[in-house]
Short mmCIF file of N, CA and C in Angstrom, two decimals:
data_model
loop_
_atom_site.label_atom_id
_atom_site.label_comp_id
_atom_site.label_asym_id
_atom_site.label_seq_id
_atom_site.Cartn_x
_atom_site.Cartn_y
_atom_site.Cartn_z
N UNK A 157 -112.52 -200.61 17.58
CA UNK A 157 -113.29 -199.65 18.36
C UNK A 157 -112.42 -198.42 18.60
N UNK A 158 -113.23 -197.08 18.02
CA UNK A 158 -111.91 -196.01 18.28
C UNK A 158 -112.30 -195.79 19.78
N UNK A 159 -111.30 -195.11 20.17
CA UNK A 159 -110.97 -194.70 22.09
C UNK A 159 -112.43 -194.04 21.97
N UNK A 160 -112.76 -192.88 21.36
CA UNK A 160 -113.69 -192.30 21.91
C UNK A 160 -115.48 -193.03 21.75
N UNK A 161 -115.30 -194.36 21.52
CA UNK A 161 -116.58 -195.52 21.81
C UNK A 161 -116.38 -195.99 22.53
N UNK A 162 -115.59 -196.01 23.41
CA UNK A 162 -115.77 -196.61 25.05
C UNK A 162 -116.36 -196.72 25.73
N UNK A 163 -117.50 -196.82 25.75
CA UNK A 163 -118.87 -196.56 26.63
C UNK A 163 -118.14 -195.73 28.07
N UNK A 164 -118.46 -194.89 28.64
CA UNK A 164 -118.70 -193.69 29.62
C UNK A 164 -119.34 -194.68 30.64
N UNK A 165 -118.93 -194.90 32.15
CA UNK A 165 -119.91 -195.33 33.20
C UNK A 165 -119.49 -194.57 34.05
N UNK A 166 -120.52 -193.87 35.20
CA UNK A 166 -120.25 -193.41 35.95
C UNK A 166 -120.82 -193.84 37.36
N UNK A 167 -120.14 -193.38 38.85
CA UNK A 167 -120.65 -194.04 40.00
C UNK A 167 -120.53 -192.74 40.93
N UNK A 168 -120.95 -192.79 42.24
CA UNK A 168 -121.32 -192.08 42.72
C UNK A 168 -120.44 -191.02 42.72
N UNK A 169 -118.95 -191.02 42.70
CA UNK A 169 -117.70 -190.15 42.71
C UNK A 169 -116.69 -190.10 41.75
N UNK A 170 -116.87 -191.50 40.48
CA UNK A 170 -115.86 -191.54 39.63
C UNK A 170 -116.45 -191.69 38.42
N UNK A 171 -115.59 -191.20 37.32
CA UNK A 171 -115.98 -191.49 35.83
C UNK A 171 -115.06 -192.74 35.32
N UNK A 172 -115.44 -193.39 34.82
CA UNK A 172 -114.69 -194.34 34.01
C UNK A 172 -114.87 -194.05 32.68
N UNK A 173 -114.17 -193.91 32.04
CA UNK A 173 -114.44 -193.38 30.70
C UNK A 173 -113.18 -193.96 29.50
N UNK A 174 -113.10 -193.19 28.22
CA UNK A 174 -112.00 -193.57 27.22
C UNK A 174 -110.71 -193.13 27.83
N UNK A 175 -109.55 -193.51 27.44
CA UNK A 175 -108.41 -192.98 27.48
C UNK A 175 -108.30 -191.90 26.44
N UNK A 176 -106.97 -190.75 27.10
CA UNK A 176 -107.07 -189.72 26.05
C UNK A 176 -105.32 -189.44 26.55
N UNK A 177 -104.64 -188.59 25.26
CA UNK A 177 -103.67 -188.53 25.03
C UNK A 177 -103.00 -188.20 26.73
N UNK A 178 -103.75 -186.88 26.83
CA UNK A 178 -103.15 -186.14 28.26
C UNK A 178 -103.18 -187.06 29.46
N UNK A 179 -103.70 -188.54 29.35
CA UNK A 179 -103.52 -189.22 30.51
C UNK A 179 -102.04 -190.19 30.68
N UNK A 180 -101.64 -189.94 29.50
CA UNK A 180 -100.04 -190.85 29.51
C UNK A 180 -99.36 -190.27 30.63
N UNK A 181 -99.47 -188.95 31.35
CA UNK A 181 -98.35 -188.97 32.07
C UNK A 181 -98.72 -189.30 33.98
N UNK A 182 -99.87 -189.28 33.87
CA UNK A 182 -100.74 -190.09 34.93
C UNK A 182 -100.38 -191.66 34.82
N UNK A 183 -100.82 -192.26 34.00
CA UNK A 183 -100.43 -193.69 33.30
C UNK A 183 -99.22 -193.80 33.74
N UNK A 184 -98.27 -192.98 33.38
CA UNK A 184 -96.59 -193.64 33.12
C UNK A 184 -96.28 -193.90 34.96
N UNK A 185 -97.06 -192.15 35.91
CA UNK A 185 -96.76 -192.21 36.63
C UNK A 185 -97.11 -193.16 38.11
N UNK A 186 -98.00 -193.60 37.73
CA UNK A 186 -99.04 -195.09 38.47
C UNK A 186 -97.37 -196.64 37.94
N UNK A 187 -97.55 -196.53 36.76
CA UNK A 187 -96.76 -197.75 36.46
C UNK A 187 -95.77 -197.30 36.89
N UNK A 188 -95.16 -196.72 37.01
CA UNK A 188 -93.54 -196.04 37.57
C UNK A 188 -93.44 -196.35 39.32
N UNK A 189 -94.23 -196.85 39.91
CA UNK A 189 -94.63 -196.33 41.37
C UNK A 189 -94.23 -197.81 42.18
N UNK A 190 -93.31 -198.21 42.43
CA UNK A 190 -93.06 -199.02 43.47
C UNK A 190 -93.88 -200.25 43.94
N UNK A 191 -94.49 -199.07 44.91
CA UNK A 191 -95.39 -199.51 45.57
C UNK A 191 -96.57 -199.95 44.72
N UNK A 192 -96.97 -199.26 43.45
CA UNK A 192 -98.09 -199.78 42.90
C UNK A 192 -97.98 -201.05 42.87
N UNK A 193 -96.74 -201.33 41.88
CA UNK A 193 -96.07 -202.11 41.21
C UNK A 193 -95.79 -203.76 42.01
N UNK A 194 -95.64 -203.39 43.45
CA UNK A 194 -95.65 -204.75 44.22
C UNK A 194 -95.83 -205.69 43.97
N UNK A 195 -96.95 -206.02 43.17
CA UNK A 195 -98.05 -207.35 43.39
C UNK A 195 -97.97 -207.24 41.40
N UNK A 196 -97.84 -206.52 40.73
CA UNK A 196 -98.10 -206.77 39.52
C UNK A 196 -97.05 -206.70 38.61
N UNK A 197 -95.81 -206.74 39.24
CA UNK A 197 -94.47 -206.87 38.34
C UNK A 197 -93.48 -206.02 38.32
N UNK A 198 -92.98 -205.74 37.43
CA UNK A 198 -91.75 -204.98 37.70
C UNK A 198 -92.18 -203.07 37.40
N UNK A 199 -91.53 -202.43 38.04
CA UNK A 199 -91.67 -200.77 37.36
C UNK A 199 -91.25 -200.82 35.91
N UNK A 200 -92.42 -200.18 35.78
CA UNK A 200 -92.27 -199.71 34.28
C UNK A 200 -91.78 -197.79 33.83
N UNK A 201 -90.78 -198.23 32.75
CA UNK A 201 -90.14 -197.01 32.49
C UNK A 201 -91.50 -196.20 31.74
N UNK A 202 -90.99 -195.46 31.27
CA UNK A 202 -91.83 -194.82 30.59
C UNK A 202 -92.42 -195.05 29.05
N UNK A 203 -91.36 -195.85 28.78
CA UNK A 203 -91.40 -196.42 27.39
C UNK A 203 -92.25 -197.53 27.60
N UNK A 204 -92.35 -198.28 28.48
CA UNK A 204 -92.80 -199.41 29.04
C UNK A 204 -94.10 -199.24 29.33
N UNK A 205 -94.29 -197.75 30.25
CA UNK A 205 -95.94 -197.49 30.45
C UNK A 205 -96.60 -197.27 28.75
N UNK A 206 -95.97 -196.50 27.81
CA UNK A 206 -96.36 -196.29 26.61
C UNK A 206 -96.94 -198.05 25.99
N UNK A 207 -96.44 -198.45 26.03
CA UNK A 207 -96.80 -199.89 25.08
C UNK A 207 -97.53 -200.18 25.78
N UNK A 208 -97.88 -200.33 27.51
CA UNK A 208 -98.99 -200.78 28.59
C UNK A 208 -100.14 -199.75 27.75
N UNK A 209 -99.73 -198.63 27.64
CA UNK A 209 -100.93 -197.88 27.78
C UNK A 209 -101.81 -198.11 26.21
N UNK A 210 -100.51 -198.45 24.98
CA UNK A 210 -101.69 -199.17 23.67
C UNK A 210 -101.83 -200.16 23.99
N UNK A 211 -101.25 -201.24 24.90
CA UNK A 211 -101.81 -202.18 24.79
C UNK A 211 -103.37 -202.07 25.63
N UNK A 212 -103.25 -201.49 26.98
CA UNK A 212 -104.98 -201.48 27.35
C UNK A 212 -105.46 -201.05 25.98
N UNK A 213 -105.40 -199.61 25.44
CA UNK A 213 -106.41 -199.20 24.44
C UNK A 213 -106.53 -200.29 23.18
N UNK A 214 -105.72 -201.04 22.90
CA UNK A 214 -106.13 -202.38 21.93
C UNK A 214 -106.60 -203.03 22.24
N UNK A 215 -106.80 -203.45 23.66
CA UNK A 215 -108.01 -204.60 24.01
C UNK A 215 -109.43 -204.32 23.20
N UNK A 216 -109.35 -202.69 23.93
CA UNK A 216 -110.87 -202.23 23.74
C UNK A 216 -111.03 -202.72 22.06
N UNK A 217 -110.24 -202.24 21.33
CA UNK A 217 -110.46 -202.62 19.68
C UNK A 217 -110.49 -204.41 19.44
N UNK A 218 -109.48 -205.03 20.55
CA UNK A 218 -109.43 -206.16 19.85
C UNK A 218 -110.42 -207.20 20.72
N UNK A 219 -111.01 -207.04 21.80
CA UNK A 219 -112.07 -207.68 22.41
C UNK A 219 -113.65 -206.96 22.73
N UNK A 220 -113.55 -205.45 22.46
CA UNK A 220 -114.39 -204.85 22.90
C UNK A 220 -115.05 -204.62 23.72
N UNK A 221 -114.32 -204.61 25.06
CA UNK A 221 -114.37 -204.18 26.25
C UNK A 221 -112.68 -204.06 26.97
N UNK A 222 -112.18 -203.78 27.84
CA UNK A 222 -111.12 -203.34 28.20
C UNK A 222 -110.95 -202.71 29.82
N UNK A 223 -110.15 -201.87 29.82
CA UNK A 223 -110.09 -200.93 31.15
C UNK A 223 -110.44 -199.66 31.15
N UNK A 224 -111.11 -198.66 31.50
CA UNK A 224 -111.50 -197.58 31.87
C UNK A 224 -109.94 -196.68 32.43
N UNK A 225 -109.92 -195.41 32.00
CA UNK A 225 -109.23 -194.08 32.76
C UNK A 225 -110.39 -194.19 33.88
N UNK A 226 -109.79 -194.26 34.98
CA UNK A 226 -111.11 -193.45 36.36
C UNK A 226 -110.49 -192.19 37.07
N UNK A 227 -111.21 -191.52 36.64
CA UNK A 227 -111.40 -190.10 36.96
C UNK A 227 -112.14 -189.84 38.42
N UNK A 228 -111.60 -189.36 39.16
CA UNK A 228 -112.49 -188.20 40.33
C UNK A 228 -113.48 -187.52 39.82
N UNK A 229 -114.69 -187.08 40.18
CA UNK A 229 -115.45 -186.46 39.57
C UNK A 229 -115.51 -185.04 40.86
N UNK A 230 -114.73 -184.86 41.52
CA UNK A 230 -114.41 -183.72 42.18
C UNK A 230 -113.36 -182.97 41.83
N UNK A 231 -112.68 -183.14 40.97
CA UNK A 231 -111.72 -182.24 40.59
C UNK A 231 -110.79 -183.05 38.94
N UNK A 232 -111.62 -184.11 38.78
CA UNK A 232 -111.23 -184.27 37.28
C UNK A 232 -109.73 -185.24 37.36
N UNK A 233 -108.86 -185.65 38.26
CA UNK A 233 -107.82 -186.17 38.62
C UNK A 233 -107.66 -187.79 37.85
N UNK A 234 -106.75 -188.16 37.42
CA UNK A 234 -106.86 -189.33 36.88
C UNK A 234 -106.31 -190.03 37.75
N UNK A 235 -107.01 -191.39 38.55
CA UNK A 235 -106.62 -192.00 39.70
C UNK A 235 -106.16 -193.30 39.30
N UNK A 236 -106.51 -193.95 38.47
CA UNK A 236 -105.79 -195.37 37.92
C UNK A 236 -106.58 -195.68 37.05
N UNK A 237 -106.90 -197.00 36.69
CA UNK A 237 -107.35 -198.35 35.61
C UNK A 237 -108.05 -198.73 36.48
N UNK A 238 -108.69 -199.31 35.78
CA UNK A 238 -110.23 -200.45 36.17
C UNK A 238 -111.11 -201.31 35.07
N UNK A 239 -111.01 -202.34 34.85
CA UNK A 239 -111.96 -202.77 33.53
C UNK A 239 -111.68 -204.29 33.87
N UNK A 240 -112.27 -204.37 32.71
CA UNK A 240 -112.28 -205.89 32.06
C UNK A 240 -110.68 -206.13 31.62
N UNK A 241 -110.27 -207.46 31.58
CA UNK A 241 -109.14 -207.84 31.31
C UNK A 241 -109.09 -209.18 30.52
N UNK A 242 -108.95 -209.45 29.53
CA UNK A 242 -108.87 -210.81 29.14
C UNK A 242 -107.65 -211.42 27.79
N UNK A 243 -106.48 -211.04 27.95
CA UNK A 243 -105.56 -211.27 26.78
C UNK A 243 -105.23 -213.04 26.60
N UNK A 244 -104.73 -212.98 25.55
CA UNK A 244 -104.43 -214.49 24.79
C UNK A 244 -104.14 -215.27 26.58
N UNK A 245 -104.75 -216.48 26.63
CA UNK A 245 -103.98 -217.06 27.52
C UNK A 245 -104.47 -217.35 29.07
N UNK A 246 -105.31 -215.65 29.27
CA UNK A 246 -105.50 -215.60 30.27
C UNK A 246 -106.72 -216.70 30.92
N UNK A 247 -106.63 -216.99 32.06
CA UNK A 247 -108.35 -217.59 32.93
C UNK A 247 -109.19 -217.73 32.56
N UNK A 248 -109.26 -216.36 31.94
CA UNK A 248 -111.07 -216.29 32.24
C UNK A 248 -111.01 -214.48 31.92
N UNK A 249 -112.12 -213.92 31.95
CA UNK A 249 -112.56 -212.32 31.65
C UNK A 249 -111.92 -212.10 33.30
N UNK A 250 -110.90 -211.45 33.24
CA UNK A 250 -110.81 -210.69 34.51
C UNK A 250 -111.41 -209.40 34.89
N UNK A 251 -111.78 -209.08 35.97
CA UNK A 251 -112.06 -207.75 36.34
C UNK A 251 -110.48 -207.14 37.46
N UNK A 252 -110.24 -206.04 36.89
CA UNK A 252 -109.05 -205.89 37.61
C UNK A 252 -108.83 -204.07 37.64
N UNK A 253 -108.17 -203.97 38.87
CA UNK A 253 -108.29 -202.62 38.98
C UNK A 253 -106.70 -202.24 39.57
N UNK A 254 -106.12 -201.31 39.43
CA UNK A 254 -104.63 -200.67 39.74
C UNK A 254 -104.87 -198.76 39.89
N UNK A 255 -104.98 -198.56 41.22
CA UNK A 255 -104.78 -197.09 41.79
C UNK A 255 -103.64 -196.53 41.96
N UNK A 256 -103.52 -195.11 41.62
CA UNK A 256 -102.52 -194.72 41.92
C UNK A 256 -102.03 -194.51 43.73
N UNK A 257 -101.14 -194.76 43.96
CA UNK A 257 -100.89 -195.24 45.72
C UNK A 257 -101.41 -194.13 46.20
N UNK A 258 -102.19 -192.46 45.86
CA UNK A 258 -102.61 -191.52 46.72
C UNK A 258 -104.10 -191.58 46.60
N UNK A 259 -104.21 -192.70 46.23
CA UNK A 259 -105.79 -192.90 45.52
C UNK A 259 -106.05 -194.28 46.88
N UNK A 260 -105.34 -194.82 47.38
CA UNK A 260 -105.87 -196.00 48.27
C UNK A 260 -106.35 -195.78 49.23
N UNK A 261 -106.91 -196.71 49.97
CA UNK A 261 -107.79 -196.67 50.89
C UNK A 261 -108.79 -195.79 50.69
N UNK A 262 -109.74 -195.51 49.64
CA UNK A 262 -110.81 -194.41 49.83
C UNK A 262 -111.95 -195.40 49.32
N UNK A 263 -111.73 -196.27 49.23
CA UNK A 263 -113.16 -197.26 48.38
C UNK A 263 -113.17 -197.25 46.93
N UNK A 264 -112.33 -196.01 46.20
CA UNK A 264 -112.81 -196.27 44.92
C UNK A 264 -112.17 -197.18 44.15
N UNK A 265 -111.09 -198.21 44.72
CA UNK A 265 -110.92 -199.62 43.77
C UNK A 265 -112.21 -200.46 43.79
N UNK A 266 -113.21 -200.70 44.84
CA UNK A 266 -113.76 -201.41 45.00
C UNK A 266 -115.30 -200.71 44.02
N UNK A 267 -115.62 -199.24 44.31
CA UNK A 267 -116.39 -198.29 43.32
C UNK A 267 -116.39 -198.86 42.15
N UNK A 268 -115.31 -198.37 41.43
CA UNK A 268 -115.41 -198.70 39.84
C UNK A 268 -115.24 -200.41 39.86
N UNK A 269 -114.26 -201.17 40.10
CA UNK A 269 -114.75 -202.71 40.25
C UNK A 269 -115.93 -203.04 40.18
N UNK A 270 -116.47 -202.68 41.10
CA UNK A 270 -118.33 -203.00 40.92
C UNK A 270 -118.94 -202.59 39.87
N UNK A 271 -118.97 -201.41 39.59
CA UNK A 271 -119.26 -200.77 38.26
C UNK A 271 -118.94 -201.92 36.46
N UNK A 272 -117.45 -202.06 37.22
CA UNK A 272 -116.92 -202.92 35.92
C UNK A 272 -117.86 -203.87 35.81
N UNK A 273 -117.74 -205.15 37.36
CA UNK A 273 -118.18 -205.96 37.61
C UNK A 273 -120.01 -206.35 37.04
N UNK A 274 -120.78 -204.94 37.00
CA UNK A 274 -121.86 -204.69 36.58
C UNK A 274 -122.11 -205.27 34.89
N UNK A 275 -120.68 -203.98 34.64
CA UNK A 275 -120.67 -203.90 32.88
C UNK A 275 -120.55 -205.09 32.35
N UNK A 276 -119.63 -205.99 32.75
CA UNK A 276 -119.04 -207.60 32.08
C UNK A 276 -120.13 -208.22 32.45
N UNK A 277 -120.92 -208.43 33.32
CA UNK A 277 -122.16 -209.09 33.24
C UNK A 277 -123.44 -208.93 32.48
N UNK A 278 -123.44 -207.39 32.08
CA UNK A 278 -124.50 -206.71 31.28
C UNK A 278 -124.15 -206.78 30.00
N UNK A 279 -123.03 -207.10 29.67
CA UNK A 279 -122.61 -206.93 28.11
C UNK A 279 -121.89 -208.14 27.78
N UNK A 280 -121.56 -209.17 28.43
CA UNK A 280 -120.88 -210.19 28.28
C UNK A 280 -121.34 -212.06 28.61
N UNK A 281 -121.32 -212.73 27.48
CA UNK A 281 -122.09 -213.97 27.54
C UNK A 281 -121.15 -215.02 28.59
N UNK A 282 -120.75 -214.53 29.89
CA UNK A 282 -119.88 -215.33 30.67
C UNK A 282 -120.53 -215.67 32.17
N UNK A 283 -120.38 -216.78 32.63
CA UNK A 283 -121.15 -217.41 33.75
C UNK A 283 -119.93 -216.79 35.04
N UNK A 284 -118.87 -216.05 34.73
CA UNK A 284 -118.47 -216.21 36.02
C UNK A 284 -116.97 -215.32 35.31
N UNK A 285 -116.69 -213.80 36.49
CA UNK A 285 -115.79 -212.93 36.34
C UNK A 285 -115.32 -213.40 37.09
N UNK A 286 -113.71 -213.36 36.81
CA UNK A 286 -112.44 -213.82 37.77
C UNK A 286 -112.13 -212.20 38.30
N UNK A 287 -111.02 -212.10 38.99
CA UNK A 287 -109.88 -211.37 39.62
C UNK A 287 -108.45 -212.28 39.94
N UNK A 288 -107.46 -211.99 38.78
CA UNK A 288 -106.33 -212.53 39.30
C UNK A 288 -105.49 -211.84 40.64
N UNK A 289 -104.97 -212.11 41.60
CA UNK A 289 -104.33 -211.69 42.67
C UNK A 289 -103.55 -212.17 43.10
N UNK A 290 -102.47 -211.49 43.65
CA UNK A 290 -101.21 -212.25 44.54
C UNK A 290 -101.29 -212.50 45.77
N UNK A 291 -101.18 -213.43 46.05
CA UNK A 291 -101.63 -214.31 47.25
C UNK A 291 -101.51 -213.27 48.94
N UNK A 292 -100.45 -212.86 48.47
CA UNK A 292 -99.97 -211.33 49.60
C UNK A 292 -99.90 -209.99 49.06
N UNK A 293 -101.31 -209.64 48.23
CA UNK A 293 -101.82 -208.85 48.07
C UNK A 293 -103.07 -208.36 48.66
N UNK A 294 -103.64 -208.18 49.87
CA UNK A 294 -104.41 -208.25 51.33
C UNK A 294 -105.54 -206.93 50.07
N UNK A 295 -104.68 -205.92 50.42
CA UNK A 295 -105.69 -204.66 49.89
C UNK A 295 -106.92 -205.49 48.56
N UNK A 296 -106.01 -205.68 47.85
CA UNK A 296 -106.72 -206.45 46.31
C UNK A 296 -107.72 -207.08 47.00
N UNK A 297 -107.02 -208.02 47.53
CA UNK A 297 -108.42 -209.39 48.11
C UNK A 297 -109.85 -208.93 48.71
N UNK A 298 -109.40 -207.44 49.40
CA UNK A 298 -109.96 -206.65 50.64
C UNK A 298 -111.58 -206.43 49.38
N UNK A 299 -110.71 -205.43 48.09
CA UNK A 299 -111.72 -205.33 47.29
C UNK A 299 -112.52 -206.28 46.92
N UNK A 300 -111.86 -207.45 46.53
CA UNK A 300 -112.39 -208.55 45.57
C UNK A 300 -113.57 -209.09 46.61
N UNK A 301 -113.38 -209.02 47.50
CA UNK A 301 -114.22 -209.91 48.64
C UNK A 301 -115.54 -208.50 48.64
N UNK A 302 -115.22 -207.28 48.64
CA UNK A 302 -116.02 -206.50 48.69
C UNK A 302 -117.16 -206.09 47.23
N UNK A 303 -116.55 -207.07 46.19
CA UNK A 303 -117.59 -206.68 44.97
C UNK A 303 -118.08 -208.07 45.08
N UNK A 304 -118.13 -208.99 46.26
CA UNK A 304 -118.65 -210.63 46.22
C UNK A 304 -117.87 -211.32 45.49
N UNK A 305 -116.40 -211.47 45.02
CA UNK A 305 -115.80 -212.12 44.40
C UNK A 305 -115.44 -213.46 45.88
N UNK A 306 -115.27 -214.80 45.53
CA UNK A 306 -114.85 -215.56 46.61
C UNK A 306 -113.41 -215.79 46.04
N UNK A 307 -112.40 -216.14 47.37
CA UNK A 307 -110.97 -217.09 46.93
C UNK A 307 -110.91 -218.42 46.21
N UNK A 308 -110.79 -218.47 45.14
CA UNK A 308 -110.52 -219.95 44.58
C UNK A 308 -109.70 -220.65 44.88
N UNK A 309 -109.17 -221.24 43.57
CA UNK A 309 -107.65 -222.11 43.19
C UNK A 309 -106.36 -221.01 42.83
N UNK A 310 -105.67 -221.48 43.67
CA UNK A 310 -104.32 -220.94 43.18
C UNK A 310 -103.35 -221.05 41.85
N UNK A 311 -103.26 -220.48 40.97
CA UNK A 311 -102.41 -221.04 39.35
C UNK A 311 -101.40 -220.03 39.42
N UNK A 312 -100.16 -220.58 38.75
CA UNK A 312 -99.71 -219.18 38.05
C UNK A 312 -99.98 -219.01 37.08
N UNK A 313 -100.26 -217.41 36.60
CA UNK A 313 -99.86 -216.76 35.77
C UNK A 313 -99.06 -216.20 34.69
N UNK A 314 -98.65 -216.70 33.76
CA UNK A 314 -97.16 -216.52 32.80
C UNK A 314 -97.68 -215.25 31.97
N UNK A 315 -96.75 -214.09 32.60
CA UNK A 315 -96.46 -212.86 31.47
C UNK A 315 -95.63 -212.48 31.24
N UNK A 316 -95.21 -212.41 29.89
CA UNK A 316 -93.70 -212.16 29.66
C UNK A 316 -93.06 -213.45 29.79
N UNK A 317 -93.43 -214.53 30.13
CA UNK A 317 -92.10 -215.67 30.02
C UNK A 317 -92.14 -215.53 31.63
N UNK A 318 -92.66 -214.89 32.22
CA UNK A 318 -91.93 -215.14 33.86
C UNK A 318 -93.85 -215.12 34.08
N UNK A 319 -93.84 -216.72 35.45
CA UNK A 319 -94.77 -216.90 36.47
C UNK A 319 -94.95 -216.50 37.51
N UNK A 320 -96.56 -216.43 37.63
CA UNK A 320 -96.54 -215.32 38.92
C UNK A 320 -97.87 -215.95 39.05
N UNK A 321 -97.74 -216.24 40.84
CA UNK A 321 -98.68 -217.23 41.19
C UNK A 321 -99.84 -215.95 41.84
N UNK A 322 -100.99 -216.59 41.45
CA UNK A 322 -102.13 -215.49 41.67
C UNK A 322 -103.15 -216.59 42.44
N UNK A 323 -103.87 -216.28 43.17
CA UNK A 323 -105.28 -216.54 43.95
C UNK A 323 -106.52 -216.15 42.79
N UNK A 324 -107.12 -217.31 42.33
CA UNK A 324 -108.44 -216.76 41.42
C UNK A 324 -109.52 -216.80 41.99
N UNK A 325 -110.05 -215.34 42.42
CA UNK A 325 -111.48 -214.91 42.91
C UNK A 325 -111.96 -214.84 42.26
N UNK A 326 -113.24 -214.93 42.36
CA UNK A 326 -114.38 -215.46 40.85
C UNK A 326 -115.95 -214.95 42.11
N UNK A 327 -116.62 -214.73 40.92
CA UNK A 327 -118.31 -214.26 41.26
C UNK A 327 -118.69 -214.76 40.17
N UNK A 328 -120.12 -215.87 40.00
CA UNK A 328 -120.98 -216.35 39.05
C UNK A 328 -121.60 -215.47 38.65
N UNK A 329 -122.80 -215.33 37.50
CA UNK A 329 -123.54 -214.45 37.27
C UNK A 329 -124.58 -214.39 38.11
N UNK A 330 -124.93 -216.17 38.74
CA UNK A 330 -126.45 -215.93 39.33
C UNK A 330 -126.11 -215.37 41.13
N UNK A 331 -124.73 -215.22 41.70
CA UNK A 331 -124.24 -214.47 42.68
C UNK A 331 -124.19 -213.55 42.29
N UNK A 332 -123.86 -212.76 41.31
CA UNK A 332 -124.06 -210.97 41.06
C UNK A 332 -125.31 -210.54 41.06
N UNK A 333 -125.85 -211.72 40.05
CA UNK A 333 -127.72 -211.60 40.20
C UNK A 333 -128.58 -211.12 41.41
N UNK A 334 -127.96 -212.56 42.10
CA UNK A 334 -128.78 -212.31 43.73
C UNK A 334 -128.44 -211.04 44.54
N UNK A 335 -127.03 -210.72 44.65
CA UNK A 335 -126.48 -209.31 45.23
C UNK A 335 -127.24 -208.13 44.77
N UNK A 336 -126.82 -208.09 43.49
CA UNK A 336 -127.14 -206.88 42.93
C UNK A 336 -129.12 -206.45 42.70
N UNK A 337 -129.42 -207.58 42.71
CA UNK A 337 -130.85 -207.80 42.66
C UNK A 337 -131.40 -207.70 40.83
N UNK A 338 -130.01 -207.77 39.86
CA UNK A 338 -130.50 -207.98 38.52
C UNK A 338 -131.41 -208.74 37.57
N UNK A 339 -131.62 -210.34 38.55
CA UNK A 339 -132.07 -211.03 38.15
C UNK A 339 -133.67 -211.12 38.06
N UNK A 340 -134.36 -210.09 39.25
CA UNK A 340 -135.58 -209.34 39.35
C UNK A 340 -136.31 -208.82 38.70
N UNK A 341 -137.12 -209.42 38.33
CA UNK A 341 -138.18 -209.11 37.50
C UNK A 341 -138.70 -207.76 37.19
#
């Protein structure tokens, strides 16, 4: 799938859309960030955001669905990732989202999440989207609980050779159904 077949979704304030060259230094600078970084591993150099950043855009080619650039639609700003997630190994289809730290607290992790959360159900033959999370990751959960995801079972996670114990929140299809009111005739 080339970048520019990404299917486009939009929500009341953000675009989710393809990745494009000029967003690597947004990208590098989200993965570079500490604080982003808390709950999802180590800072990444720049070389490091580069291979993150083909590796999201190869999902899209190698599963055909992936993560979204989310854009502000007030001034065009690239604020983080948001999509589908599912590499060798993983759970289950994750839905997962990473803001840049001047982007928090405004609702739009939980915005495009839902949005995602929409798309993987509309385009995808799966009874039930996860969210992996770190157990003392409060904000994450804050969202996950806010697109109807519930707390599961606790597993770790192995990336890279190193485990990392996550909380699996999960929403069925016929709970997105009932929420969202899709299942309606």
């Amino acid at each position: 799938m080339a970048v520019d077949m990404i299917p486009r979704l939009e929500t009341r304030r953000l675009i989710l859309r393809g990745w494009q060259a000029a967003d690597f230094d947004g990208f590098a600078a989200i993965y570079g960030d500490a604080d982003v970084m808390r709950f999802l591993g180590p800072v990444q150099s720049r070389s490091d955001a580069w291979n993150g950043l083909a590796r999201t855009i190869g999902h899209w080619a190698l599963r055909g669905y992936g993560t979204w650039a989310v854009e502000r639609k007030s001034d065009h700003a690239l604020i983080g990732r948001v999509g589908l997630i599912n590499p060798e190994g993983w759970p289950g289809l994750e839905v997962g989202w990473t803001l840049a730290r001047a982007h928090w607290g405004h609702g739009f992790a939980s915005e495009a999440a839902s949005a995602a959360l929409s798309y993987g159900f509309l385009t995808q033959s799966v009874d039930r989207l996860i969210s992996c999370i770190d157990p003392g990751n409060h904000a994450s959960q804050a969202v996950a609980w806010r697109i109807g995801e519930q707390k599961g079972p606790r597993q770790d996670l192995v990336v890279g050779g190193q485990a990392y114990p996550v909380d699996i929140w999960s929403i069925t299809r016929a709970e997105w159904e009932r929420r969202s009111g899709a299942g309606q005739g």
